[in-house]
Short mmCIF file of C-alpha atoms in Angstrom, two decimals:
data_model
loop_
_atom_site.label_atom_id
_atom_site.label_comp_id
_atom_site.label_asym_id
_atom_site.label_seq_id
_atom_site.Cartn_x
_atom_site.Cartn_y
_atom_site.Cartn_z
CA UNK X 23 101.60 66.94 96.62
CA UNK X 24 100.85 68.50 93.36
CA UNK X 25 103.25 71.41 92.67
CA UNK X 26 102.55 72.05 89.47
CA UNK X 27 100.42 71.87 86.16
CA UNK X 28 99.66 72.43 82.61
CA UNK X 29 96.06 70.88 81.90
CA UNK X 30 92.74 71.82 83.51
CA UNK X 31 92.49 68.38 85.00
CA UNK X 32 95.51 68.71 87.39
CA UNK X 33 94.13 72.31 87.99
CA UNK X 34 90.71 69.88 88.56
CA UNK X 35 93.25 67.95 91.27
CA UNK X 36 94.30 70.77 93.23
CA UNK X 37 90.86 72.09 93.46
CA UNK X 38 89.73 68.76 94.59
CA UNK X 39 92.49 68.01 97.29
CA UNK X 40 91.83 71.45 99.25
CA UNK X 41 88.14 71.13 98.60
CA UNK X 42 87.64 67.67 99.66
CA UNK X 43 90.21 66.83 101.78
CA UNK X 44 91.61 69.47 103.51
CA UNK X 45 88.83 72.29 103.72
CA UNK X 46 85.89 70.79 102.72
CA UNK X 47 83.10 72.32 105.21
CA UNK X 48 84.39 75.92 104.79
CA UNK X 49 84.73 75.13 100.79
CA UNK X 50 81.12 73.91 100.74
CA UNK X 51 79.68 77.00 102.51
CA UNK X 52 81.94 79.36 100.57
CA UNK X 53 80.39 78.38 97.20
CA UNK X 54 77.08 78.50 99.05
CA UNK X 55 77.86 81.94 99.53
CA UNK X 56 78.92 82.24 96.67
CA UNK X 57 75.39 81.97 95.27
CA UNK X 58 74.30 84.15 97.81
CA UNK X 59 76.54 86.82 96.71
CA UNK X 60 74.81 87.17 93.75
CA UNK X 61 71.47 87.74 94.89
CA UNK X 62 72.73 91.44 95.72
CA UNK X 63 73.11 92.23 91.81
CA UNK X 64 69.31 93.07 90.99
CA UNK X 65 68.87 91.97 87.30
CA UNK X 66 69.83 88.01 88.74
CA UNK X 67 67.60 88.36 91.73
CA UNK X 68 65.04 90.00 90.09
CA UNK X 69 64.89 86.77 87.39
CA UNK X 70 65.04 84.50 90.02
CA UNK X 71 61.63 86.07 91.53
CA UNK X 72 60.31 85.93 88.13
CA UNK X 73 61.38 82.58 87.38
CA UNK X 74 59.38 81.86 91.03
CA UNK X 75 62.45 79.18 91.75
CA UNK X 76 63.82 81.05 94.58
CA UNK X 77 60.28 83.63 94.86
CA UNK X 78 58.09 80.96 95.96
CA UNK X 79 58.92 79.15 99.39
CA UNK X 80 57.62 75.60 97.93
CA UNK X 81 60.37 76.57 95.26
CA UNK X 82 63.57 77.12 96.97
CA UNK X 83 63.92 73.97 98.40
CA UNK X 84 64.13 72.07 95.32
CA UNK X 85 66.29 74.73 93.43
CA UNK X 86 68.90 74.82 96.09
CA UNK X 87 69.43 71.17 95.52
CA UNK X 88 69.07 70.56 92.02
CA UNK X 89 71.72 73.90 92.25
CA UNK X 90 74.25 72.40 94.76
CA UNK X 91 73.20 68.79 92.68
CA UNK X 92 74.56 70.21 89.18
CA UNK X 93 77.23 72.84 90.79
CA UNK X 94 78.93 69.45 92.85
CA UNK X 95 78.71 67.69 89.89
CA UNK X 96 80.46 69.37 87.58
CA UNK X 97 83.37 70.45 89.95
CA UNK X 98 83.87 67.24 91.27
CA UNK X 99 83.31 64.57 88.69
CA UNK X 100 86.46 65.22 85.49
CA UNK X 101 85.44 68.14 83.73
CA UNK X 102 84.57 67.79 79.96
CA UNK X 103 87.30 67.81 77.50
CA UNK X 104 85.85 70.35 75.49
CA UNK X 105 88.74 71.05 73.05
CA UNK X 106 91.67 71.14 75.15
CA UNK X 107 94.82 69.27 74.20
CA UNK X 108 95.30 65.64 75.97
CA UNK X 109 91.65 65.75 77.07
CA UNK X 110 93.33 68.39 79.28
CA UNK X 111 95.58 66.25 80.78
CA UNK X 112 98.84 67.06 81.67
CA UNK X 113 101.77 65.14 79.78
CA UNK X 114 103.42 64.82 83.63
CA UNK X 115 100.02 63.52 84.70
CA UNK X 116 99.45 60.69 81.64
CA UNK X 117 103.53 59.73 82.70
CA UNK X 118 102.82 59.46 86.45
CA UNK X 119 99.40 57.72 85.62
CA UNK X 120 97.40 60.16 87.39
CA UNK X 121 95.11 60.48 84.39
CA UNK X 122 94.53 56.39 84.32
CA UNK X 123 92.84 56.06 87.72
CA UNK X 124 91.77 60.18 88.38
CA UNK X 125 93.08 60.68 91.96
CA UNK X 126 93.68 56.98 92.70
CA UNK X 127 89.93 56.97 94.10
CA UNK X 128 88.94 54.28 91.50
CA UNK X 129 87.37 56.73 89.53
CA UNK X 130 86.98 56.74 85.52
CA UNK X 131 88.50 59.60 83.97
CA UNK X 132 85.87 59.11 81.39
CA UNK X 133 83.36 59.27 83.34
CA UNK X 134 80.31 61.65 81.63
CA UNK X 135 78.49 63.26 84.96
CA UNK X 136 80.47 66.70 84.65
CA UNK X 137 79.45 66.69 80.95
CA UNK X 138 75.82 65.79 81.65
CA UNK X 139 75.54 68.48 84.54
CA UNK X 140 76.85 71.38 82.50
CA UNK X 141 75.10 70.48 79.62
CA UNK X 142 72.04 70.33 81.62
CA UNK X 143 72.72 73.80 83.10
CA UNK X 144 73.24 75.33 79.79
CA UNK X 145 69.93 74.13 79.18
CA UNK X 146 67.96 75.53 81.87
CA UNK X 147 69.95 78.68 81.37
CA UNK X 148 69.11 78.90 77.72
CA UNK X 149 65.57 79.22 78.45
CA UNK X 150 65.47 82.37 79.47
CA UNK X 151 69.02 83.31 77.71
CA UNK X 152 66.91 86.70 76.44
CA UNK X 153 67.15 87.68 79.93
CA UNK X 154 70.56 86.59 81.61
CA UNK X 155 73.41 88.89 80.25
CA UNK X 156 76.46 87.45 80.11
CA UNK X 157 78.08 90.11 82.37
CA UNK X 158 75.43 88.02 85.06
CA UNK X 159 77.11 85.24 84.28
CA UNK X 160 80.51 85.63 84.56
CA UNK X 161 80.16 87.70 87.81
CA UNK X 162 78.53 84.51 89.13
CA UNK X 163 81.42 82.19 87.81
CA UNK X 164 83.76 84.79 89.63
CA UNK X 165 82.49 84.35 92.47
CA UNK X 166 83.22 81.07 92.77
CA UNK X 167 86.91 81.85 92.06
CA UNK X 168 87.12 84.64 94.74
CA UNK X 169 84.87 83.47 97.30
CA UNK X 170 86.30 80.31 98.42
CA UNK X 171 89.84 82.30 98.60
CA UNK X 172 88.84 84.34 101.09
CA UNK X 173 86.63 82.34 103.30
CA UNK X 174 89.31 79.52 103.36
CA UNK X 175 92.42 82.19 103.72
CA UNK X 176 89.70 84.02 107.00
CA UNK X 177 88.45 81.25 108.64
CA UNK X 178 90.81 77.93 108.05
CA UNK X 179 93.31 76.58 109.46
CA UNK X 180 95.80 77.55 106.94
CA UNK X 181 95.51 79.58 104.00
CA UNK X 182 95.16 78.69 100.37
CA UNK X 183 98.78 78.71 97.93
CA UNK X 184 99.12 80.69 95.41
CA UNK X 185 99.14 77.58 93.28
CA UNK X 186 95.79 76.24 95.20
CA UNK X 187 94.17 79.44 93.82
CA UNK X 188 95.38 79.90 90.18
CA UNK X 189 94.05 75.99 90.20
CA UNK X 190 90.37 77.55 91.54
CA UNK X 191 90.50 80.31 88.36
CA UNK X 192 91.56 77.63 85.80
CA UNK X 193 88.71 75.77 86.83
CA UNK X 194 85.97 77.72 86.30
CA UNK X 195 87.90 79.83 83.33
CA UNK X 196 87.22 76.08 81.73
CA UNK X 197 83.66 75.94 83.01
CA UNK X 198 83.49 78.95 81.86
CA UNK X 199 83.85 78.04 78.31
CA UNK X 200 81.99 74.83 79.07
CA UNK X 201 78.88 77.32 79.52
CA UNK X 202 79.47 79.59 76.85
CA UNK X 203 80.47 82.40 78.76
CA UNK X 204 82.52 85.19 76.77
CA UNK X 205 85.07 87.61 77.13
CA UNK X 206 86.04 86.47 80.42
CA UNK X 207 89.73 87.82 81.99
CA UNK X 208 92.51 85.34 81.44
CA UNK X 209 94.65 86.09 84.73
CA UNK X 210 93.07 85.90 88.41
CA UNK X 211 94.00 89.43 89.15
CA UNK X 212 92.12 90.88 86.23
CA UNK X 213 88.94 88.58 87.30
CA UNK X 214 89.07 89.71 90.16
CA UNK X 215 89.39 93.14 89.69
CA UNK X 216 86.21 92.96 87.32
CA UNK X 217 84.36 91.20 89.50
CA UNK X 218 85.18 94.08 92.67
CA UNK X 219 83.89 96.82 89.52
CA UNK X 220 81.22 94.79 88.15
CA UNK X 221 80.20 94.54 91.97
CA UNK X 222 80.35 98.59 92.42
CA UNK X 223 78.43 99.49 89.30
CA UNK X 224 75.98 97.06 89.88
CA UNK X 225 75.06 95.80 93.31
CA UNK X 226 72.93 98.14 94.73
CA UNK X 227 69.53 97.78 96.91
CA UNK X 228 66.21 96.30 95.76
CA UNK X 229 63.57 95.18 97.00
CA UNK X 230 63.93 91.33 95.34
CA UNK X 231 67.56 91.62 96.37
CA UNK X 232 65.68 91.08 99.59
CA UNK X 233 63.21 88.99 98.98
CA UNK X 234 65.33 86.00 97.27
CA UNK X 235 67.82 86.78 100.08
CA UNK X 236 64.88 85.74 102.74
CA UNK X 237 63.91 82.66 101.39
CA UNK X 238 67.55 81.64 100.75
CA UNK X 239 68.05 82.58 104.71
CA UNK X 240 64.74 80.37 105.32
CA UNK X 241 66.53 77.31 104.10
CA UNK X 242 69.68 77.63 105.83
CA UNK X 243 67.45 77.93 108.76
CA UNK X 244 65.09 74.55 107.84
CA UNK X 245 66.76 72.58 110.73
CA UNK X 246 67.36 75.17 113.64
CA UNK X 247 64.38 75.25 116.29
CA UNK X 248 62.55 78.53 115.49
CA UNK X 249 63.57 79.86 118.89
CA UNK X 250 67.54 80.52 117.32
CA UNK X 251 66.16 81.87 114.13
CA UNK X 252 66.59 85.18 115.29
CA UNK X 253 69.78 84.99 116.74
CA UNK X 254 71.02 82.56 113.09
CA UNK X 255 69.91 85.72 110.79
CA UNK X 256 72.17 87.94 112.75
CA UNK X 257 75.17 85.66 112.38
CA UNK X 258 74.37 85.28 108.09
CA UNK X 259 74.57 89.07 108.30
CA UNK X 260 77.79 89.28 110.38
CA UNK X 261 79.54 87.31 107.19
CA UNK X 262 78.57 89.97 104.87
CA UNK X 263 80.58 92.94 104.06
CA UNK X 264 78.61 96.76 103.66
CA UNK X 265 78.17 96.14 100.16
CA UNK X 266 75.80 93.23 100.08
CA UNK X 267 74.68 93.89 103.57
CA UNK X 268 73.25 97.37 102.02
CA UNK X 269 72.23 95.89 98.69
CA UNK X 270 70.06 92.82 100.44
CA UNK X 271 68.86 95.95 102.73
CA UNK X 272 70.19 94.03 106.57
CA UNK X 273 71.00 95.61 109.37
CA UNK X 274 74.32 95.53 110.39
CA UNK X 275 75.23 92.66 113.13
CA UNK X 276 75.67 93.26 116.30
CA UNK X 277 79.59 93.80 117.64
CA UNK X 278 78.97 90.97 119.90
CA UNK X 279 77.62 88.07 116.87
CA UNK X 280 80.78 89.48 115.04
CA UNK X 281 83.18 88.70 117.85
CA UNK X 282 81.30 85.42 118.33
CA UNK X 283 81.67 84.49 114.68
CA UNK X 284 85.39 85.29 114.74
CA UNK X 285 86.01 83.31 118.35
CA UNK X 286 83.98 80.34 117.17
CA UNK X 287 85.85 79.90 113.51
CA UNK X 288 89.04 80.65 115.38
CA UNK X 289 88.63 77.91 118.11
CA UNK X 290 87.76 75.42 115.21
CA UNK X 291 90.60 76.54 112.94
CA UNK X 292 93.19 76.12 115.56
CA UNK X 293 91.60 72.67 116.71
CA UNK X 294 91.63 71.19 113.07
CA UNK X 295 95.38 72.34 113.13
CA UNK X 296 96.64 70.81 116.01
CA UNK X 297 94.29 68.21 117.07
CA UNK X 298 92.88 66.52 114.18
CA UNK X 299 94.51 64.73 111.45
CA UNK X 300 94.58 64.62 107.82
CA UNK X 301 91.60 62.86 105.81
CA UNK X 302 92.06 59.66 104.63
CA UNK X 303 89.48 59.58 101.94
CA UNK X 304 87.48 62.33 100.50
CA UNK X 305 84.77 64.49 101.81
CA UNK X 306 81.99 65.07 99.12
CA UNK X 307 78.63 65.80 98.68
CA UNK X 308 78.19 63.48 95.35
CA UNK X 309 79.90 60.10 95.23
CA UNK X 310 82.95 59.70 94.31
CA UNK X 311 83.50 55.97 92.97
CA UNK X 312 81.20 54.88 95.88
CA UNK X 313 79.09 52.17 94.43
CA UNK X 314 80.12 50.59 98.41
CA UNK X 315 78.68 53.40 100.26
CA UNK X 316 74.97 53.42 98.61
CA UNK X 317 74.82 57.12 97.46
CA UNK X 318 75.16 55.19 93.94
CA UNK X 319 72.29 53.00 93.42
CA UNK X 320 70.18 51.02 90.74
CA UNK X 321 66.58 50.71 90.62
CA UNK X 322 66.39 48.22 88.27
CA UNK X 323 63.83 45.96 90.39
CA UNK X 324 61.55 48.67 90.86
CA UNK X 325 61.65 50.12 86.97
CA UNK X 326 60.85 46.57 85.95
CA UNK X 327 58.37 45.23 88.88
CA UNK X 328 55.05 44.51 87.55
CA UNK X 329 55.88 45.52 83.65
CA UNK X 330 56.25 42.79 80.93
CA UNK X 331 59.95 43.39 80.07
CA UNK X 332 61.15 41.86 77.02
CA UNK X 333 64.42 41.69 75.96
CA UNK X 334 64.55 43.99 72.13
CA UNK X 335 67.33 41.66 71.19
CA UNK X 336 66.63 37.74 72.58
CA UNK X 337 62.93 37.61 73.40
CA UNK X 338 64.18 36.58 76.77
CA UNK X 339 61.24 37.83 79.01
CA UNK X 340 61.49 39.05 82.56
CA UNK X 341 58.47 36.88 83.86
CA UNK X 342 60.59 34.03 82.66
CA UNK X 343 63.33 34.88 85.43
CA UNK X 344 65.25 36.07 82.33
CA UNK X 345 66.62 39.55 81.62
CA UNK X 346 68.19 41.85 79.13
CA UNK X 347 72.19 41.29 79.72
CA UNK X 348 72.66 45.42 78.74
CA UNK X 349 69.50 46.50 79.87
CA UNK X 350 67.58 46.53 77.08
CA UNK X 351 64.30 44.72 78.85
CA UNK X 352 64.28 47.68 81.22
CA UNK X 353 63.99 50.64 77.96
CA UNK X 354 61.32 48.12 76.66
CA UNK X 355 59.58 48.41 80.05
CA UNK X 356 59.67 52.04 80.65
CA UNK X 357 58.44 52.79 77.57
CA UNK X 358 55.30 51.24 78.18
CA UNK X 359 54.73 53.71 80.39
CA UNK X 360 53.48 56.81 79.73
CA UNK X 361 56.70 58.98 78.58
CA UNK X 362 58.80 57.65 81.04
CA UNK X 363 62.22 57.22 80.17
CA UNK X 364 64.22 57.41 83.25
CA UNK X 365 67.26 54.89 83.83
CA UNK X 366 67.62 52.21 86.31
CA UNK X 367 71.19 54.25 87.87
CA UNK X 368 71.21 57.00 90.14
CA UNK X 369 72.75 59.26 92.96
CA UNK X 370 72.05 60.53 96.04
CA UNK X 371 73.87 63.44 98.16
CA UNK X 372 75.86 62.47 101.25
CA UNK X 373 73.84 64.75 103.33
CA UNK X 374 71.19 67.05 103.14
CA UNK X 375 71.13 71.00 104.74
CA UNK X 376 67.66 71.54 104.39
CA UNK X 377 64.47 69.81 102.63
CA UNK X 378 65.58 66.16 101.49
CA UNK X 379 64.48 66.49 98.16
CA UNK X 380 65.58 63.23 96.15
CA UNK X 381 66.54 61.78 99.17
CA UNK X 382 65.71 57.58 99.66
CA UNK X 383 63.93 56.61 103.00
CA UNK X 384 65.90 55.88 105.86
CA UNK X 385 66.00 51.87 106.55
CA UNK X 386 63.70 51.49 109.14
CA UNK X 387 65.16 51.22 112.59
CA UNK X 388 68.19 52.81 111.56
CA UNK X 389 69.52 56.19 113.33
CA UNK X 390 68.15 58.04 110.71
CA UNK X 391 64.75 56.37 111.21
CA UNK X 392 64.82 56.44 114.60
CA UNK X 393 65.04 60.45 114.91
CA UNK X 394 62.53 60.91 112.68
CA UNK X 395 60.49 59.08 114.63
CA UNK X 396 61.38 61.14 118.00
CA UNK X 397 60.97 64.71 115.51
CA UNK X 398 57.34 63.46 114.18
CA UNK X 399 56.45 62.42 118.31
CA UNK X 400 57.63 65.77 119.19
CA UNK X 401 55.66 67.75 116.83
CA UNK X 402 59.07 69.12 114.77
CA UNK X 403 58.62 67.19 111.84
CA UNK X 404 55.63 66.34 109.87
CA UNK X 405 55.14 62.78 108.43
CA UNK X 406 54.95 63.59 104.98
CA UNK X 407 57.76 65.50 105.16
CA UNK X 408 60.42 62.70 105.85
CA UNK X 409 62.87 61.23 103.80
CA UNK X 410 61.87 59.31 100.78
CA UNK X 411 58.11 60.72 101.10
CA UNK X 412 56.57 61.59 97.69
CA UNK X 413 56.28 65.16 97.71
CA UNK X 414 60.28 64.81 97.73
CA UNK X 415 60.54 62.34 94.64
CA UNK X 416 60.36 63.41 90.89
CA UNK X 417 57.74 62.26 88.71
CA UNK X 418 59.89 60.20 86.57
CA UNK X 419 60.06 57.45 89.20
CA UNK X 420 57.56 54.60 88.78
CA UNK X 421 55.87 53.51 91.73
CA UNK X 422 54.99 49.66 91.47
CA UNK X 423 51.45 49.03 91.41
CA UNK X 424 50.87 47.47 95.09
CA UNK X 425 52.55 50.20 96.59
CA UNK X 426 50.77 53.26 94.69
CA UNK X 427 48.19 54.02 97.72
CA UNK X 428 50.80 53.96 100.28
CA UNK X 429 52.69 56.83 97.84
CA UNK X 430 49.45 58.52 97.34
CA UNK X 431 48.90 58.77 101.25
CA UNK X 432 52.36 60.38 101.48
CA UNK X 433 54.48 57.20 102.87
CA UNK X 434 57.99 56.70 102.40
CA UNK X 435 58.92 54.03 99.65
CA UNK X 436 61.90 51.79 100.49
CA UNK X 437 64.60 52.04 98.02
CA UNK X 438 62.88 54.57 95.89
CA UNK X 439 64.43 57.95 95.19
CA UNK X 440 67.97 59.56 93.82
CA UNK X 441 68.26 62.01 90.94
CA UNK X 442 69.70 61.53 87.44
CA UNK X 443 71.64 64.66 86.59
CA UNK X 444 69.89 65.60 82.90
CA UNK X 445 66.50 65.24 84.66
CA UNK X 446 67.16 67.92 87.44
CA UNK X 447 65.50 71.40 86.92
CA UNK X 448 62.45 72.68 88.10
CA UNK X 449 59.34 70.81 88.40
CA UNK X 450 57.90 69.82 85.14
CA UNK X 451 61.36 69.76 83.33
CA UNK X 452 62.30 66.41 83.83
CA UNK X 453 62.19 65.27 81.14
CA UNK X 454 62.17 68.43 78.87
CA UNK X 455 65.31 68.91 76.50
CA UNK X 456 66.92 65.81 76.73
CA UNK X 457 67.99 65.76 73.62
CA UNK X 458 69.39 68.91 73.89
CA UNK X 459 71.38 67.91 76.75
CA UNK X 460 72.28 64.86 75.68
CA UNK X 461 74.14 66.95 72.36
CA UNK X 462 75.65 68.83 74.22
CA UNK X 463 76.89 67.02 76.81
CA UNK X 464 78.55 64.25 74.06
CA UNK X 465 79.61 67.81 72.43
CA UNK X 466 81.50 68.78 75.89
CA UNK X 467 82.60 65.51 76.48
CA UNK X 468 84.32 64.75 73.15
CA UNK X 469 82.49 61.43 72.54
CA UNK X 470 79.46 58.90 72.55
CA UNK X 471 77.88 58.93 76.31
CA UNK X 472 78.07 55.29 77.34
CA UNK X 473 77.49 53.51 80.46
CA UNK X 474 75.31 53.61 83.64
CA UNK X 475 74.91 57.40 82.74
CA UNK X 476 73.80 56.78 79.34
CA UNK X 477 70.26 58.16 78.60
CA UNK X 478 67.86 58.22 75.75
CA UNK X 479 66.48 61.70 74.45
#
């Protein structure tokens, strides 16, 4: 147990341990709504339309995972350094050895992903930074202070320490920075109590408060049949208070979904307290040091199938059986090809809410595969629309040459998917600003990016 802490990376513990281990459905739904929240304040929503990521239906898919992609990230993996003393560690932490092995989860407290991720939202941001004020911005990063607060001290099965949420606001007070957000409060009272006036002066009803708020609703919809579509709206609206409820222009919810809502997070609550015991390992949507569990994947074969690949440093040539010890044959390779620069290592989410975008085929005659089957029989599920099919993978991935009609007919390719954080964005970004991103993300992280998460600009 963690009862104290002076760096942002014990604050980064805390966070972790109530978010991963001990809450870490209602945390993940909180921050969802977080999001959500701020679709009530106009001048965001109305971008958003404008921007068409969350106005267009064939949109909102992708930006709700390459959101919840970059969000994870950089709350998960050890934030950047930035200029904090002790890289932000504690001394008490460096003593105890906390800082050597980050959690004792085999992780690398070096490791560059949170870097990467904010330096790759910072990008996408500053594209259109003549249009997002900073008040925007910091009323979004509150709500991810004050949002998982209350839906974990409402609906858990205990509530949140005062120490649990100080840890939340040092968090994102550092992300904050990391994202060159100014003049934000320093305690969690005074956040707060900016947010609540930011949130009367400003969230009020508009029409693309309404719209964005649909299409959001549509995806956390995607898997219900349509017949409980009507009854699933209700319940989104029973979690809202009058203020956004009037500002996204619902009606209110029924007395009876309200009750319902309250008995059903009540039953689980009291279950989880008394029935269930404590986690063992981690709950998280990006892996954590889980090479073993295949949500961290090379695709090294595929990059360098059916390319000449020499090595820049030996001569040692792939069609020899030889390769590049570092990697080098596989840079060589992709740059044969026509801008293509992505690297052989990559991630996957645990699980997916909605539209698997990035998502690797199931391995055929697996569960996985196996429903899919049984949804495309039944008529529920389209066949272009599984897992690993190409309108779900980004153009950065090669396809090997023998397999390029079976990816042109819409067939899942085994092996072939994942995202690489400075590549996620909307469509046609891939591979825009990467050498932005990668100076600011060395910037952030206080060094040289080195590694599997290395990547050229």
């Amino acid at each position: 147990m963690i009862d104290s802490y002076k760096g942002v990376r014990d604050a980064q513990r805390i966070v972790r341990l109530s978010g991963n281990m001990d809450f870490p459905f209602t945390f993940t739904k909180s921050l969802e709504f977080a999001l959500f929240r701020t679709y009530g304040i106009p001048t965001i929503s109305s971008l958003l339309l404008h921007t068409g990521q969350l106005g267009k239906a064939e949109n909102a898919g992708r930006r709700y995972v390459d959101t919840s992609g970059l969000i994870q990230a950089f709350m998960t993996f050890p934030v950047p350094r930035l200029d904090l003393p002790n890289g932000g560690e504690s001394e008490s932490a460096k003593l105890e050895g906390q800082g050597e092995d980050w959690e004792h989860f085999g992780e690398d407290p070096n490791d560059p992903r949170s870097s990467i991720a904010l330096a790759r939202v910072n990008f996408l941001h500053g594209r259109w930074k003549n249009k997002i004020s900073n008040d925007d911005l910091k009323y979004t990063l509150s709500t991810f202070v004050i949002e998982p607060a209350k839906w974990i001290d409402r609906y858990e099965w205990r509530r949140l320490s005062p120490l649990e949420k100080e840890a939340l606001f040092s968090l994102f007070y550092h992300i904050g920075r990391c994202m060159n957000i100014t003049d934000i409060p320093e305690t969690l009272e005074e956040f707060t109590e900016w947010s609540e006036n930011y949130e009367r002066s400003n969230m009020v009803f508009q029409q693309c408060n309404r719209d964005v708020a649909d299409h959001t609703t549509n995806l956390l919809l995607y898997a219900l049949p349509s017949a409980l579509h009507g009854f699933a709206r209700k319940l989104v609206a029973s979690l809202m208070d009058d203020t956004l409820r009037e500002a996204m222009g619902y009606p209110r919810a029924p007395g009876w979904i309200v009750t319902f809502k309250d008995v059903l997070f009540g039953i689980r609550a009291t279950v989880t307290r008394m029935l269930m015991l404590p986690r063992r390992k981690p709950l998280s949507n990006v892996p954590i040091a889980s090479d073993e569990d295949g949500h961290v994947f090379s695709i090294e074969s595929l990059l360098s199938d059916g390319i000449p690949a020499v090595c820049p440093a030996s001569g040692a040539r792939a069609q020899d059986g030889k390769v590049c010890p570092v990697g080098g044959h596989l840079h060589v390779a992709a740059e044969k090809q026509d801008g293509f620069k992505t690297a052989a290592w990559r991630m996957e989410l645990s699980w997916y809410e909605n539209e698997p975008v990035y998502a690797r085929a199931f391995r055929k005659g697996s569960i996985g595969w196996l429903a899919e089957e049984v949804r495309i029989a039944l008529g529920s599920l389209k066949a272009e629309d599984r897992r690993g099919a190409q309108r779900w993978m980004p153009p950065t991935l090669p396809v090997p040459e023998e397999l390029k009609t079976k990816a042109e007919k819409g067939e899942p390719i085994a092996g072939l998917g994942g995202f690489r954080l400075e590549e996620m964005g909307p469509k046609g970004l891939e591979m825009k600003g990467r050498k932005e991103v990668l100076e600011m993300a060395e910037k952030l992280h206080g060094g040289k990016i080195e590694g599997r998460w290395s990547f050229s600009p």
